[in-house]
Structures are given as C-alpha cells and as structure tokens.
Amino acid sequence: AQSVTQLDSHVSVSEGTPVLLRCNYSSSYSPSLFWYVQHPNKGLQLLLKYTSAATLVKGINGFEAEFKKSETSFHLTKPSAHMSDAAEYFCVVSDQILTGGGNKLTFGTGTQLKVEL
Amino acid sequence: EAGVTQSPTHLIKTRGQQATLRCSPISGHTSVYWYQQALGLGLQFLLWYDEGEERNRGNFPPRFSGRQFPNYSSELNVNALELEDSALYLCASSLVAVEQYFGPGTRLTVT
C-alpha cells in the first residue's frame, strides 16, 4: 500500500528566503512522485514529477525536489520565496495500478505555505 | 492547448436532491478521474473512466456515479445528496503517462 506524509501542515517564510516543504512516502514498488500546488479556490497545478529518471527534479517557478530512496523522502525546495508562492502544496505518490491500468494517486494532507514581506 | 475544464464553478443543492457535475479533458486525453476534496478529509479518489467505461472506483457509495461520453468528456452524478457531500470536486485527465492534469473544480454546497 502507498502512503504519503507531509511533515508540516503550515510553513511560514519571509520573501526572498529559501522554502523547504517536507514529504515522506511509503511504497511497495518503485513509485512515481509528484508535487502539486493549489492556490485559493483553484484546481491543482502540477509542479514537478519524479518517474525513476534523475533523482533531482526541476519543476516550474523555480521549484525542485530530490528523490532519496534511502530516506523515502521527496522534499520540495525553492531558493528564494516569492509572495505568489503562497498556496497549499500536496505531495502525491503513485505506485498502484488500478484494475484496468489506471494510476491511483494518493495525496498527502497538504502544507500551507505562507510568505511574508 | 486548453486545459481541463469543469462546470459549473459553484453548485448549491438541497439535501436529497441530485447534482450533476461536468468535466472536459485535455484534447487527446482518454482517461478522466474524479476526486472529492472535503474539508478535513483531504483529496479522495472517487472514480476513473477510460474509453467510455468506468474502470475503477474509490470507497464511495453507489449514489456517486457517472459516465464518459464518446468525446471523452465526463459527468459525475451524486444522488440523494447529504450534507457531508459538500466539497470541492476535482476532475483530472490523463493519457498514458502517470501524471494527471486537474481542472479548477466544482464547489458543491448541500444545504
């Protein structure tokens, strides 16, 4: 069974400082991992994905994440936060093929990122 | 390229009524997934449609149902609405890759 733990429900940073959002996963197989962002009253936007290629994954808006199998982690980072980064971030794992071939996504509980001036 | 679209944006219904939510996938995508994002419960997988067929469903009662049309758009129906059905319903589309692309959601409020 697959699961995701986002270690912080809220993170607050100052604009221009680094961002670290932590995620640990549990998976029976070689997982695919994703980070999605959700701005208020909006849908989910894919930030980046790991699908067993390079362990350091670069995404949109300057975000990146590193897959560490030994630590079962997939933390999201950004060198310098911007006010527009304030949103909720979801770490997502997919290793379960649904009957019929689809992919089941399991979502973490989300981390609310606040960016202060 | 147009993204996933959903309608309506907001829907207000009374307990016991039926709600119909619609989703249009990205052009060329054949799979549509439905998720419920309820307060305090996170994002839960509801249903998966592919090539016009329901392929899998999450742990939801049968009053949650839907269909996929020949143009791959999809409809989610929720019958006998209950207060706890109030949530943001997200639709996602996918082709053969693992990632899913989400629409903006429909906010369903049951009073």
Coordinates of C-alpha atoms in Angstrom, one line a residue:
Chain A
A1 CA 0.0 0.0 0.0
Q2 CA 1.2 3.5 -0.7
S3 CA 1.0 6.5 1.6
V4 CA 2.4 10.0 1.9
T5 CA 3.2 12.0 5.0
Q6 CA 3.7 15.7 4.8
L7 CA 5.5 16.6 7.9
D8 CA 4.4 20.2 8.3
S9 CA 0.8 21.4 7.9
H10 CA 1.9 25.0 7.8
V11 CA 5.2 26.7 6.8
S12 CA 5.9 30.4 7.0
V13 CA 8.8 32.1 5.3
S14 CA 9.9 35.6 4.5
E15 CA 10.0 36.7 0.9
G16 CA 13.4 36.0 -0.6
T17 CA 14.3 33.2 1.8
P18 CA 14.5 29.5 1.0
V19 CA 11.5 27.2 1.1
L20 CA 11.6 23.6 2.3
L21 CA 8.4 21.5 2.3
R22 CA 8.9 18.0 3.6
C23 CA 7.4 14.8 2.3
N24 CA 8.0 11.2 3.2
Y25 CA 6.4 8.3 1.3
S26 CA 5.7 4.7 1.7
S27 CA 5.5 2.4 -1.3
S28 CA 5.6 -1.2 -2.1
Y29 CA 7.1 -0.6 -5.5
S30 CA 9.1 1.9 -7.4
P31 CA 6.9 4.9 -7.0
S32 CA 6.2 7.9 -9.1
L33 CA 6.1 11.1 -7.0
F34 CA 4.6 14.5 -7.7
W35 CA 4.2 17.8 -6.1
Y36 CA 1.0 19.8 -6.9
V37 CA 0.2 23.3 -5.9
Q38 CA -3.3 24.7 -5.2
H39 CA -3.9 28.4 -5.0
P40 CA -7.1 29.5 -3.1
N41 CA -10.3 28.5 -4.9
K42 CA -8.3 26.9 -7.8
G43 CA -7.6 23.5 -9.0
L44 CA -4.3 21.6 -8.7
Q45 CA -1.4 22.5 -10.8
L46 CA 1.4 20.0 -11.4
L47 CA 4.7 21.5 -10.1
L48 CA 7.1 18.6 -10.9
K49 CA 7.2 14.8 -11.1
Y50 CA 9.7 12.0 -10.5
T51 CA 9.3 8.9 -12.5
S52 CA 12.6 7.0 -11.9
A53 CA 14.9 9.1 -14.1
A54 CA 17.1 11.7 -12.5
T55 CA 16.7 11.9 -8.7
L56 CA 16.9 15.7 -8.7
V57 CA 13.8 17.0 -10.4
K58 CA 13.3 20.6 -11.6
G59 CA 9.8 22.0 -11.9
I60 CA 8.1 25.2 -12.7
N61 CA 8.5 28.5 -10.9
G62 CA 12.0 27.6 -9.6
F63 CA 10.9 24.7 -7.5
E64 CA 12.8 21.5 -7.4
A65 CA 12.7 18.2 -5.4
E66 CA 15.1 15.4 -4.7
F67 CA 14.1 11.8 -4.5
K68 CA 16.0 10.0 -1.8
K69 CA 15.2 6.3 -1.7
S70 CA 17.2 5.6 1.4
E71 CA 15.3 8.2 3.3
T72 CA 12.0 7.6 1.5
S73 CA 11.8 11.3 1.1
F74 CA 10.8 13.7 -1.7
H75 CA 11.2 17.2 -0.2
L76 CA 10.3 20.3 -2.2
T77 CA 12.6 23.3 -2.2
K78 CA 13.0 26.7 -3.7
P79 CA 16.0 29.0 -3.2
S80 CA 14.0 32.2 -2.8
A81 CA 10.3 32.5 -1.9
H82 CA 8.0 34.9 -3.7
M83 CA 4.7 36.3 -2.5
S84 CA 3.0 34.5 -5.3
D85 CA 4.2 31.1 -3.9
A86 CA 1.7 31.4 -1.1
A87 CA -0.6 28.4 -1.6
E88 CA -1.2 24.8 -0.5
Y89 CA 1.2 22.2 -1.7
F90 CA 0.4 18.5 -2.0
C91 CA 2.9 15.7 -2.2
V92 CA 1.5 12.8 -4.2
V93 CA 2.6 9.2 -4.7
S94 CA 1.5 6.8 -7.4
D95 CA 2.6 3.2 -7.4
Q96 CA -0.7 1.4 -7.6
I97 CA -2.0 0.4 -10.9
L98 CA -5.8 0.3 -10.8
T99 CA -7.6 -2.7 -12.2
G100 CA -7.8 -1.8 -15.8
G101 CA -4.4 0.0 -16.0
G102 CA -5.1 3.4 -14.5
N103 CA -2.9 5.1 -11.8
K104 CA -4.1 5.7 -8.3
L105 CA -2.8 8.9 -6.8
T106 CA -2.5 9.1 -3.1
F107 CA -2.3 12.6 -1.7
G108 CA -0.7 13.9 1.4
T109 CA -2.7 16.1 3.7
G110 CA -1.1 19.3 2.3
T111 CA 1.2 22.0 3.5
Q112 CA 0.0 25.6 3.6
L113 CA 2.9 27.9 2.6
K114 CA 2.7 31.5 3.9
V115 CA 5.1 34.1 2.5
E116 CA 5.6 37.2 4.5
L117 CA 7.1 40.5 3.5
Chain B
E1 CA -3.6 24.0 -25.5
A2 CA -6.8 24.2 -23.4
G3 CA -6.6 22.6 -20.0
V4 CA -9.2 20.6 -18.2
T5 CA -12.5 22.5 -17.8
Q6 CA -15.2 21.9 -15.3
S7 CA -18.8 23.2 -14.9
P8 CA -20.4 24.7 -13.1
T9 CA -18.0 26.5 -10.8
H10 CA -20.4 26.5 -7.9
L11 CA -23.5 24.4 -7.3
I12 CA -25.9 24.8 -4.4
K13 CA -28.3 22.0 -3.7
T14 CA -30.7 20.9 -1.0
R15 CA -30.3 17.6 0.9
G16 CA -32.0 14.8 -1.0
Q17 CA -31.6 16.4 -4.4
Q18 CA -29.3 15.3 -7.3
A19 CA -26.2 17.1 -8.5
T20 CA -24.6 16.8 -11.9
L21 CA -21.0 18.0 -12.5
R22 CA -19.3 18.1 -15.8
C23 CA -15.7 17.8 -17.0
S24 CA -14.0 18.2 -20.3
P25 CA -10.5 16.7 -20.5
I26 CA -7.5 18.0 -22.3
S27 CA -7.8 17.3 -26.0
G28 CA -6.5 13.8 -26.8
H29 CA -6.7 12.5 -23.2
T30 CA -8.9 9.5 -22.9
S31 CA -8.9 9.0 -19.1
V32 CA -10.9 11.1 -16.6
Y33 CA -10.5 10.8 -12.9
W34 CA -12.8 12.3 -10.3
Y35 CA -11.7 13.3 -6.8
Q36 CA -13.5 14.7 -3.8
Q37 CA -11.8 17.3 -1.6
A38 CA -13.8 17.7 1.5
L39 CA -12.8 19.8 4.5
G40 CA -10.8 17.7 6.9
L41 CA -10.7 14.7 4.7
G42 CA -8.2 15.7 2.0
L43 CA -8.3 14.5 -1.5
Q44 CA -10.0 11.2 -2.1
F45 CA -10.2 9.2 -5.3
L46 CA -13.8 8.8 -6.5
L47 CA -14.0 7.3 -10.0
W48 CA -11.9 6.6 -13.1
Y49 CA -13.3 6.5 -16.6
D50 CA -11.4 5.4 -19.7
E51 CA -12.5 4.9 -23.2
G52 CA -16.1 5.4 -22.2
E53 CA -16.1 2.8 -19.4
E54 CA -16.0 3.0 -15.6
R55 CA -12.7 1.3 -14.8
N56 CA -12.4 1.7 -11.1
R57 CA -14.0 3.5 -8.1
G58 CA -12.9 4.6 -4.7
N59 CA -14.6 3.9 -1.4
F60 CA -17.7 5.8 -2.1
P61 CA -21.4 4.7 -2.1
P62 CA -23.2 3.8 -5.3
R63 CA -25.1 7.1 -5.2
F64 CA -21.9 8.6 -6.7
S65 CA -21.9 7.6 -10.3
G66 CA -21.1 9.0 -13.7
R67 CA -20.3 8.4 -17.3
Q68 CA -17.9 9.2 -20.0
F69 CA -19.1 10.3 -23.4
P70 CA -17.7 9.4 -26.8
N71 CA -15.8 12.7 -26.9
Y72 CA -14.2 11.7 -23.5
S73 CA -15.9 14.4 -21.5
S74 CA -17.4 13.1 -18.3
E75 CA -20.3 13.7 -15.9
L76 CA -20.4 13.0 -12.2
N77 CA -23.8 12.4 -10.7
V78 CA -24.4 12.5 -7.0
N79 CA -27.9 11.3 -6.0
A80 CA -29.7 11.7 -2.7
L81 CA -27.4 14.5 -1.6
E82 CA -26.2 14.5 2.0
L83 CA -24.7 17.4 3.9
E84 CA -21.4 15.7 4.0
D85 CA -21.2 15.7 0.2
S86 CA -20.4 19.4 0.4
A87 CA -16.9 19.6 -1.1
L88 CA -14.7 20.7 -4.0
Y89 CA -15.0 18.1 -6.8
L90 CA -11.9 17.9 -9.0
C91 CA -11.7 16.3 -12.3
A92 CA -8.3 15.2 -13.8
S93 CA -7.4 13.9 -17.2
S94 CA -4.6 11.7 -18.4
L95 CA -3.4 9.9 -21.5
V96 CA -0.9 7.1 -21.0
A97 CA 1.5 8.9 -18.7
V98 CA 1.3 8.7 -15.0
E99 CA 0.6 12.3 -14.3
Q100 CA -2.9 13.7 -14.2
Y101 CA -3.9 17.2 -15.1
F102 CA -6.6 18.8 -12.9
G103 CA -9.4 21.2 -13.7
P104 CA -10.4 24.1 -11.4
G105 CA -13.1 22.1 -9.7
T106 CA -16.8 22.5 -8.9
R107 CA -17.7 23.6 -5.4
L108 CA -20.8 21.7 -4.3
T109 CA -22.7 23.0 -1.3
V110 CA -25.5 21.0 0.2
T111 CA -27.9 22.8 2.5

